[in-house]
Amino acid sequence: MEKGYLSFILHAHLPHVRHPENENIMEEEWLYEAITETYIPLINIFDNLIEDGIEFKLTLSLSPPLLQMLTDPLLQERYLNHLNELIELADKEVERTSREAPEHHEMAKRYAYLFKEARYVFAEKYNRNLVSAFKKFQDQGCLEVITSSATHAFLPFFDIYPEAVKSQIDVGVNEYYKHFDQTPPGFWLPECGYQPEHDEFLAQRDIRYFFTDSHGILHADTRPKYGVYAPIYTESGVAAFGRDMESSKQVWSANEGYPGDYDYREFYRDIGYDLDYEYIEPYIHASGERKDTGIKYHRITGEGDYKEAYNPEWAAHKADMHAEDFIQNRIQQIDYLADKMDRKPIIVSPYDAELYGHWWYEGVQWLDFVIRKIACDYNSITLTTPGEYLNEYKTNQVATPSYSSWGYKGYGEVWLQSNNDWIYRHLHWATEKMIEVANEYPDASGLKYEALNQLARELLLAQSSDWPFIMKTGTMVEYAVRRIKTHLTRFKSLYHEIKDDDIDVHILRKIQNYDNLFPDIDYRVYRSDNISNELRQALIK
């Protein structure tokens, strides 16, 4: 009988990047890289575990923008074209390395195989719809799929507009329902950004649980008896699970985490930059700008610029060692906690899904090792999901978590500082106008109804937490600024056309084609009568 539980939470999210007007937008490749290096490898290990009869329980959060992109025919076609180009390049690399770089030849062959396998999984096995794979795993009981808000907005920064918070949550839940035919059992608050009372909107949609960073639970208004090792219920009846810092540090920490091991693959050495320009030119950006191809031949080696050839056998050995180390540390935690609690402790370990395979090449293999070892070699620890834990322990302490996030310093600084603070006066203006017209036109129809729905889409897209995050990190800043300004400009133009009752149908159709997410959205989700006076006062007090 197990003494306690480990709960992996993988949060899969990317901003909505779709440009039908231009097939050479570099940022669309964020999706293609994640599919090839994270989502398909995860699907493969889940399928292999099931085939081998290995029982496992994991939680996967799929954000609404990602669900939209994974099921978008245009992006599916473009991804397949991208993959075919990768396969062509990999085949050339097999030939080139056999002559010029024998130390990289085995890895070249491995890439050629993996890219062809990805094409088979994507195009044939799952008919271009990877969401159907995750639904299959959910239906089989091994994956608990949850979701997030509509466009991953950092919700605490919109709490003075309860309609905006409710809309982000409701639209996200509705999108999930379309793909999974049920209400999501849990909810990933974007950036783990929790503001007291926001859980009331989750309760209204029958969401059972959400996550906060450790201090969100530890700084609750009532001291949590079991710290982060058991959930607490909010006053609304939704459970809050806190992140375990020890397990997070072992994987996330830049200084102490496993991904920095010298035998693991070096992320920042790619043939897109290393090889002669004439050779690589057909496979980089159409502008001639070099880019990552995903073909990387070096291991981290050390802290300097010198990098040695990657050895997959060495890396696999380290992944096995690190999996064992991770499990042993979790067992020590559980052994310590088990005698001090009246229930089995749960260690909640949330990560960005894209860490596995994309940023940490061996991460998917490490996860596979952890799952298999726990299932086959250990009795004191078992994998579970938050939903199953709540089924087992229906009574939990009631307390209100504190405002918190899992960002730098634990609050909102990442998304509100000198290089991105300018966006909020514009976002708040647009939010106010959206609420205004939703109240003013309760029964719009025809062209005005379409325009109001598109107005809501543009606001949601502008509210994404990805844009201020990118501005803070200093990468792709120009793109993030352009996206914010584009959506707000479209919003302002549409708003005035609606108010003037002079909607340009040709421009509306063009914008609908560009920003086509949430086809079933109803702008009335922003109506103020959706919020009770009691809740409104609690949120803005």
mmCIF file of C-alpha atoms in Angstrom, residues 255-439:
data_model
loop_
_atom_site.group_PDB
_atom_site.id
_atom_site.type_symbol
_atom_site.label_atom_id
_atom_site.label_comp_id
_atom_site.label_asym_id
_atom_site.label_seq_id
_atom_site.Cartn_x
_atom_site.Cartn_y
_atom_site.Cartn_z
ATOM 1 C CA ASN A 255 21.889 25.889 -11.165
ATOM 2 C CA GLU A 256 20.716 22.637 -9.596
ATOM 3 C CA GLY A 257 18.205 21.184 -12.048
ATOM 4 C CA TYR A 258 18.741 18.016 -14.036
ATOM 5 C CA PRO A 259 18.502 19.653 -17.500
ATOM 6 C CA GLY A 260 21.862 21.381 -17.002
ATOM 7 C CA ASP A 261 23.821 18.124 -16.768
ATOM 8 C CA TYR A 262 26.859 18.216 -19.049
ATOM 9 C CA ASP A 263 25.884 14.967 -20.800
ATOM 10 C CA TYR A 264 22.516 16.317 -21.927
ATOM 11 C CA ARG A 265 21.987 17.883 -25.331
ATOM 12 C CA GLU A 266 22.981 21.519 -25.760
ATOM 13 C CA PHE A 267 19.903 23.533 -26.741
ATOM 14 C CA TYR A 268 21.800 26.532 -28.091
ATOM 15 C CA ARG A 269 23.899 24.757 -30.755
ATOM 16 C CA ASP A 270 21.893 24.103 -33.901
ATOM 17 C CA ILE A 271 22.948 23.406 -37.486
ATOM 18 C CA GLY A 272 20.811 26.338 -38.569
ATOM 19 C CA TYR A 273 23.613 28.515 -37.220
ATOM 20 C CA ASP A 274 26.597 26.153 -37.402
ATOM 21 C CA LEU A 275 26.609 25.047 -41.041
ATOM 22 C CA ASP A 276 27.607 26.921 -44.190
ATOM 23 C CA TYR A 277 25.011 29.419 -45.296
ATOM 24 C CA GLU A 278 24.699 28.055 -48.836
ATOM 25 C CA TYR A 279 23.973 24.562 -47.529
ATOM 26 C CA ILE A 280 21.426 25.572 -44.898
ATOM 27 C CA GLU A 281 19.760 28.431 -46.810
ATOM 28 C CA PRO A 282 16.816 26.378 -48.199
ATOM 29 C CA TYR A 283 15.826 25.426 -44.633
ATOM 30 C CA ILE A 284 16.027 28.756 -42.821
ATOM 31 C CA HIS A 285 13.643 31.695 -42.924
ATOM 32 C CA ALA A 286 12.579 33.028 -46.317
ATOM 33 C CA SER A 287 14.152 36.375 -45.423
ATOM 34 C CA GLY A 288 17.535 34.669 -45.214
ATOM 35 C CA GLU A 289 17.647 34.905 -41.417
ATOM 36 C CA ARG A 290 19.149 31.861 -39.776
ATOM 37 C CA LYS A 291 16.970 29.918 -37.332
ATOM 38 C CA ASP A 292 16.880 26.758 -35.251
ATOM 39 C CA THR A 293 16.133 23.631 -37.224
ATOM 40 C CA GLY A 294 15.885 21.270 -34.252
ATOM 41 C CA ILE A 295 18.940 19.312 -35.404
ATOM 42 C CA LYS A 296 21.525 19.681 -32.652
ATOM 43 C CA TYR A 297 24.669 17.572 -32.369
ATOM 44 C CA HIS A 298 26.395 18.727 -29.195
ATOM 45 C CA ARG A 299 26.176 18.045 -25.493
ATOM 46 C CA ILE A 300 26.335 20.781 -22.876
ATOM 47 C CA THR A 301 29.895 19.677 -22.045
ATOM 48 C CA GLY A 302 30.644 22.570 -19.678
ATOM 49 C CA GLU A 303 30.079 26.243 -18.982
ATOM 50 C CA GLY A 304 32.257 27.569 -21.788
ATOM 51 C CA ASP A 305 31.754 27.751 -25.542
ATOM 52 C CA TYR A 306 33.577 24.480 -26.186
ATOM 53 C CA LYS A 307 31.059 21.711 -26.936
ATOM 54 C CA GLU A 308 31.676 18.033 -27.581
ATOM 55 C CA ALA A 309 29.590 15.651 -29.662
ATOM 56 C CA TYR A 310 26.342 14.492 -28.071
ATOM 57 C CA ASN A 311 26.239 10.876 -26.949
ATOM 58 C CA PRO A 312 22.641 9.609 -26.639
ATOM 59 C CA GLU A 313 23.707 6.574 -24.600
ATOM 60 C CA TRP A 314 25.409 8.760 -22.011
ATOM 61 C CA ALA A 315 22.371 11.030 -21.922
ATOM 62 C CA ALA A 316 19.978 8.087 -21.482
ATOM 63 C CA HIS A 317 22.109 6.796 -18.616
ATOM 64 C CA LYS A 318 21.925 10.192 -16.913
ATOM 65 C CA ALA A 319 18.164 10.389 -17.476
ATOM 66 C CA ASP A 320 17.832 7.006 -15.760
ATOM 67 C CA MET A 321 20.006 8.130 -12.851
ATOM 68 C CA HIS A 322 18.091 11.382 -12.501
ATOM 69 C CA ALA A 323 14.755 9.561 -12.591
ATOM 70 C CA GLU A 324 15.938 7.327 -9.748
ATOM 71 C CA ASP A 325 17.212 10.325 -7.798
ATOM 72 C CA PHE A 326 13.932 12.176 -8.277
ATOM 73 C CA ILE A 327 11.897 9.219 -7.005
ATOM 74 C CA GLN A 328 14.153 8.651 -3.990
ATOM 75 C CA ASN A 329 13.781 12.284 -2.968
ATOM 76 C CA ARG A 330 10.002 12.074 -3.275
ATOM 77 C CA ILE A 331 9.980 8.896 -1.165
ATOM 78 C CA GLN A 332 11.997 10.665 1.521
ATOM 79 C CA GLN A 333 9.454 13.482 1.535
ATOM 80 C CA ILE A 334 6.556 11.024 1.775
ATOM 81 C CA ASP A 335 8.229 8.975 4.519
ATOM 82 C CA TYR A 336 8.703 12.142 6.557
ATOM 83 C CA LEU A 337 5.159 13.411 5.983
ATOM 84 C CA ALA A 338 3.201 10.154 6.274
ATOM 85 C CA ASP A 339 3.488 9.903 10.078
ATOM 86 C CA LYS A 340 2.471 13.539 10.538
ATOM 87 C CA MET A 341 -0.741 13.543 8.514
ATOM 88 C CA ASP A 342 -4.122 11.856 8.837
ATOM 89 C CA ARG A 343 -4.129 11.258 5.079
ATOM 90 C CA LYS A 344 -1.641 10.323 2.398
ATOM 91 C CA PRO A 345 0.396 13.348 1.319
ATOM 92 C CA ILE A 346 0.293 14.481 -2.296
ATOM 93 C CA ILE A 347 3.369 16.053 -3.897
ATOM 94 C CA VAL A 348 2.188 18.348 -6.678
ATOM 95 C CA SER A 349 4.822 18.922 -9.367
ATOM 96 C CA PRO A 350 3.686 21.327 -12.099
ATOM 97 C CA TYR A 351 5.815 22.209 -15.122
ATOM 98 C CA ASP A 352 5.453 23.833 -18.503
ATOM 99 C CA ALA A 353 4.919 20.865 -20.819
ATOM 100 C CA GLU A 354 7.293 22.353 -23.394
ATOM 101 C CA LEU A 355 10.184 21.868 -20.956
ATOM 102 C CA TYR A 356 9.959 18.177 -21.797
ATOM 103 C CA GLY A 357 11.531 17.431 -25.173
ATOM 104 C CA HIS A 358 11.832 20.996 -26.448
ATOM 105 C CA TRP A 359 13.932 22.803 -23.853
ATOM 106 C CA TRP A 360 15.128 19.639 -22.128
ATOM 107 C CA TYR A 361 15.650 17.140 -24.931
ATOM 108 C CA GLU A 362 15.870 14.143 -22.578
ATOM 109 C CA GLY A 363 12.917 15.297 -20.474
ATOM 110 C CA VAL A 364 10.356 13.010 -22.099
ATOM 111 C CA GLN A 365 12.684 10.030 -21.669
ATOM 112 C CA TRP A 366 13.243 11.017 -18.025
ATOM 113 C CA LEU A 367 9.476 11.210 -17.475
ATOM 114 C CA ASP A 368 9.066 7.774 -19.041
ATOM 115 C CA PHE A 369 11.706 6.370 -16.682
ATOM 116 C CA VAL A 370 10.016 7.938 -13.647
ATOM 117 C CA ILE A 371 6.608 6.517 -14.586
ATOM 118 C CA ARG A 372 7.935 3.020 -15.239
ATOM 119 C CA LYS A 373 10.062 2.885 -12.106
ATOM 120 C CA ILE A 374 7.207 4.028 -9.860
ATOM 121 C CA ALA A 375 4.843 1.496 -11.448
ATOM 122 C CA CYS A 376 7.243 -1.460 -11.353
ATOM 123 C CA ASP A 377 9.798 -0.917 -8.604
ATOM 124 C CA TYR A 378 8.128 0.920 -5.726
ATOM 125 C CA ASN A 379 5.161 0.337 -3.420
ATOM 126 C CA SER A 380 5.355 3.396 -1.168
ATOM 127 C CA ILE A 381 4.662 5.996 -3.864
ATOM 128 C CA THR A 382 2.002 6.089 -6.583
ATOM 129 C CA LEU A 383 1.121 8.543 -9.328
ATOM 130 C CA THR A 384 -2.268 10.201 -9.036
ATOM 131 C CA THR A 385 -4.227 13.198 -10.294
ATOM 132 C CA PRO A 386 -5.778 16.008 -8.245
ATOM 133 C CA GLY A 387 -9.234 14.809 -9.224
ATOM 134 C CA GLU A 388 -8.585 11.301 -7.913
ATOM 135 C CA TYR A 389 -7.092 12.674 -4.713
ATOM 136 C CA LEU A 390 -10.254 14.692 -4.089
ATOM 137 C CA ASN A 391 -12.309 11.556 -4.706
ATOM 138 C CA GLU A 392 -10.331 9.814 -1.983
ATOM 139 C CA TYR A 393 -10.270 12.724 0.474
ATOM 140 C CA LYS A 394 -13.517 14.608 0.176
ATOM 141 C CA THR A 395 -13.050 16.594 3.396
ATOM 142 C CA ASN A 396 -10.306 19.214 3.465
ATOM 143 C CA GLN A 397 -9.442 22.365 5.384
ATOM 144 C CA VAL A 398 -11.194 25.570 4.289
ATOM 145 C CA ALA A 399 -9.004 28.639 3.726
ATOM 146 C CA THR A 400 -8.424 31.383 1.156
ATOM 147 C CA PRO A 401 -5.065 31.364 -0.664
ATOM 148 C CA SER A 402 -3.198 34.630 -0.997
ATOM 149 C CA TYR A 403 -2.627 36.624 -4.164
ATOM 150 C CA SER A 404 0.329 34.926 -5.852
ATOM 151 C CA SER A 405 1.857 33.586 -9.058
ATOM 152 C CA TRP A 406 4.683 31.271 -10.027
ATOM 153 C CA GLY A 407 6.514 34.102 -11.795
ATOM 154 C CA TYR A 408 9.747 35.748 -10.690
ATOM 155 C CA LYS A 409 9.457 36.867 -7.036
ATOM 156 C CA GLY A 410 6.057 35.177 -6.810
ATOM 157 C CA TYR A 411 3.632 37.952 -7.708
ATOM 158 C CA GLY A 412 2.989 40.116 -10.786
ATOM 159 C CA GLU A 413 6.300 41.806 -11.486
ATOM 160 C CA VAL A 414 7.017 39.797 -14.642
ATOM 161 C CA TRP A 415 3.878 41.115 -16.347
ATOM 162 C CA LEU A 416 4.008 44.669 -15.002
ATOM 163 C CA GLN A 417 7.292 46.560 -15.160
ATOM 164 C CA SER A 418 8.869 49.443 -17.020
ATOM 165 C CA ASN A 419 9.124 47.703 -20.404
ATOM 166 C CA ASN A 420 5.516 46.462 -20.542
ATOM 167 C CA ASP A 421 3.442 48.615 -18.196
ATOM 168 C CA TRP A 422 2.274 50.848 -21.061
ATOM 169 C CA ILE A 423 -0.120 48.182 -22.331
ATOM 170 C CA TYR A 424 -2.516 48.184 -19.381
ATOM 171 C CA ARG A 425 -4.132 51.589 -19.798
ATOM 172 C CA HIS A 426 -5.048 50.499 -23.342
ATOM 173 C CA LEU A 427 -6.210 47.030 -22.259
ATOM 174 C CA HIS A 428 -8.326 48.508 -19.500
ATOM 175 C CA TRP A 429 -9.864 51.054 -21.863
ATOM 176 C CA ALA A 430 -10.785 48.275 -24.310
ATOM 177 C CA THR A 431 -12.156 46.114 -21.494
ATOM 178 C CA GLU A 432 -14.414 48.936 -20.330
ATOM 179 C CA LYS A 433 -15.670 49.505 -23.884
ATOM 180 C CA MET A 434 -16.352 45.792 -24.378
ATOM 181 C CA ILE A 435 -18.453 45.679 -21.231
ATOM 182 C CA GLU A 436 -20.192 48.871 -22.301
ATOM 183 C CA VAL A 437 -21.330 47.575 -25.706
ATOM 184 C CA ALA A 438 -22.248 44.146 -24.329
ATOM 185 C CA ASN A 439 -24.642 45.913 -21.960
#
